[in-house]
């Protein structure tokens, strides 16, 4: 008898939870979707391609102007080579 009463209480509680949950309305804000693009590219100065020889000291990157994840657009400077006259 006690077991039957417990089963009926559990069934009633489950039915109440299901029925009361269907009437609940929720509002949500629009989701923001972020896309990441990974690509290989070529850095070319506006004045044309500069041929660099491997191993000479001026060929190193002196300063990097962007960080990982920064948004860049066409024409943005990404960095400067050593010996570049600003």
Short mmCIF file of the C-alpha atoms (twelve columns), coordinates in Angstrom:
data_MODEL
# 
_entry.id   MODEL 
# 
loop_
_atom_site.group_PDB 
_atom_site.id 
_atom_site.type_symbol 
_atom_site.label_atom_id 
_atom_site.label_alt_id 
_atom_site.label_comp_id 
_atom_site.label_asym_id 
_atom_site.label_seq_id 
_atom_site.Cartn_x 
_atom_site.Cartn_y 
_atom_site.Cartn_z 
_atom_site.pdbx_PDB_model_num 
ATOM 1  C CA . UNK A 1  0.000  0.000  0.000   1 
ATOM 2  C CA . UNK A 2  2.800  2.444  0.898   1 
ATOM 3  C CA . UNK A 3  4.720  1.487  -2.244  1 
ATOM 4  C CA . UNK A 4  1.644  2.134  -4.384  1 
ATOM 5  C CA . UNK A 5  1.163  5.539  -2.774  1 
ATOM 6  C CA . UNK A 6  4.820  6.464  -3.419  1 
ATOM 7  C CA . UNK A 7  4.524  5.398  -7.071  1 
ATOM 8  C CA . UNK A 8  1.377  7.499  -7.503  1 
ATOM 9  C CA . UNK A 9  3.076  10.521 -5.923  1 
ATOM 10 C CA . UNK A 10 6.080  10.141 -8.255  1 
ATOM 11 C CA . UNK A 11 3.843  9.796  -11.317 1 
ATOM 12 C CA . UNK A 12 1.863  12.859 -10.249 1 
ATOM 13 C CA . UNK A 13 5.023  14.902 -9.669  1 
ATOM 14 C CA . UNK A 14 6.423  13.878 -13.065 1 
ATOM 15 C CA . UNK A 15 3.159  14.741 -14.827 1 
ATOM 16 C CA . UNK A 16 3.037  18.127 -13.096 1 
ATOM 17 C CA . UNK A 17 6.638  18.901 -14.051 1 
ATOM 18 C CA . UNK A 18 6.032  17.974 -17.687 1 
ATOM 19 C CA . UNK A 19 2.761  19.876 -18.013 1 
ATOM 20 C CA . UNK A 20 3.924  22.999 -16.196 1 
ATOM 21 C CA . UNK A 21 7.150  23.105 -18.227 1 
ATOM 22 C CA . UNK A 22 5.286  23.218 -21.535 1 
ATOM 23 C CA . UNK A 23 3.557  26.496 -20.612 1 
ATOM 24 C CA . UNK A 24 6.763  28.311 -19.748 1 
ATOM 25 C CA . UNK A 25 7.914  30.828 -22.338 1 
ATOM 26 C CA . UNK A 26 11.498 31.885 -22.591 1 
ATOM 27 C CA . UNK A 27 12.960 34.790 -24.462 1 
ATOM 28 C CA . UNK A 28 16.369 34.534 -25.981 1 
ATOM 29 C CA . UNK A 29 18.655 37.046 -27.558 1 
ATOM 30 C CA . UNK A 30 20.082 36.456 -31.028 1 
ATOM 31 C CA . UNK A 31 23.204 34.321 -30.996 1 
ATOM 32 C CA . UNK A 32 26.453 35.794 -32.248 1 
ATOM 33 C CA . UNK A 33 28.323 33.486 -34.558 1 
ATOM 34 C CA . UNK A 34 32.056 33.946 -34.852 1 
ATOM 35 C CA . UNK A 35 33.973 32.519 -37.759 1 
ATOM 36 C CA . UNK A 36 37.703 31.996 -37.817 1 
ATOM 37 C CA . UNK A 37 39.650 31.837 -41.045 1 
ATOM 38 C CA . UNK A 38 43.116 30.330 -41.212 1 
ATOM 39 C CA . UNK A 39 44.956 30.985 -44.446 1 
ATOM 40 C CA . UNK A 40 48.420 31.286 -45.855 1 
ATOM 41 C CA . UNK A 41 49.282 34.544 -47.504 1 
ATOM 42 C CA . UNK A 42 51.997 36.683 -48.943 1 
ATOM 43 C CA . UNK A 43 53.103 40.024 -47.562 1 
ATOM 44 C CA . UNK A 44 53.761 42.433 -50.392 1 
ATOM 45 C CA . UNK A 45 54.613 46.112 -49.887 1 
ATOM 46 C CA . UNK A 46 52.786 48.738 -51.928 1 
ATOM 47 C CA . UNK A 47 55.996 49.631 -53.743 1 
ATOM 48 C CA . UNK A 48 56.352 46.097 -55.091 1 
ATOM 49 C CA . UNK A 49 58.096 42.892 -54.135 1 
ATOM 50 C CA . UNK A 50 61.413 43.181 -52.324 1 
ATOM 51 C CA . UNK A 51 63.788 40.283 -52.921 1 
ATOM 52 C CA . UNK A 52 65.519 39.270 -49.719 1 
ATOM 53 C CA . UNK A 53 68.477 36.957 -49.405 1 
ATOM 54 C CA . UNK A 54 68.498 34.419 -46.605 1 
ATOM 55 C CA . UNK A 55 70.973 34.964 -43.817 1 
ATOM 56 C CA . UNK A 56 71.670 38.679 -44.099 1 
ATOM 57 C CA . UNK A 57 70.938 40.662 -40.882 1 
ATOM 58 C CA . UNK A 58 68.518 43.239 -42.343 1 
ATOM 59 C CA . UNK A 59 66.132 40.442 -43.375 1 
ATOM 60 C CA . UNK A 60 64.707 39.955 -39.892 1 
ATOM 61 C CA . UNK A 61 61.375 41.235 -38.691 1 
ATOM 62 C CA . UNK A 62 62.048 44.302 -36.545 1 
ATOM 63 C CA . UNK A 63 58.548 44.933 -35.223 1 
ATOM 64 C CA . UNK A 64 55.260 43.094 -35.473 1 
ATOM 65 C CA . UNK A 65 52.251 45.406 -35.351 1 
ATOM 66 C CA . UNK A 66 49.489 42.802 -34.990 1 
ATOM 67 C CA . UNK A 67 48.703 40.086 -32.487 1 
ATOM 68 C CA . UNK A 68 47.070 36.714 -32.961 1 
ATOM 69 C CA . UNK A 69 43.339 37.219 -33.428 1 
ATOM 70 C CA . UNK A 70 43.562 40.882 -34.516 1 
ATOM 71 C CA . UNK A 71 41.308 41.931 -37.360 1 
ATOM 72 C CA . UNK A 72 43.205 43.391 -40.296 1 
ATOM 73 C CA . UNK A 73 42.044 44.875 -43.541 1 
ATOM 74 C CA . UNK A 74 43.632 45.504 -46.877 1 
ATOM 75 C CA . UNK A 75 46.374 48.093 -46.621 1 
ATOM 76 C CA . UNK A 76 47.105 47.596 -42.906 1 
ATOM 77 C CA . UNK A 77 50.789 47.349 -42.014 1 
ATOM 78 C CA . UNK A 78 51.516 44.035 -40.296 1 
ATOM 79 C CA . UNK A 79 55.114 44.674 -39.337 1 
ATOM 80 C CA . UNK A 80 58.436 46.211 -40.341 1 
ATOM 81 C CA . UNK A 81 61.681 44.614 -41.443 1 
ATOM 82 C CA . UNK A 82 64.940 45.705 -39.830 1 
ATOM 83 C CA . UNK A 83 66.379 48.706 -41.615 1 
ATOM 84 C CA . UNK A 84 63.002 49.973 -42.851 1 
ATOM 85 C CA . UNK A 85 62.905 53.787 -42.861 1 
ATOM 86 C CA . UNK A 86 59.510 54.754 -41.434 1 
# 
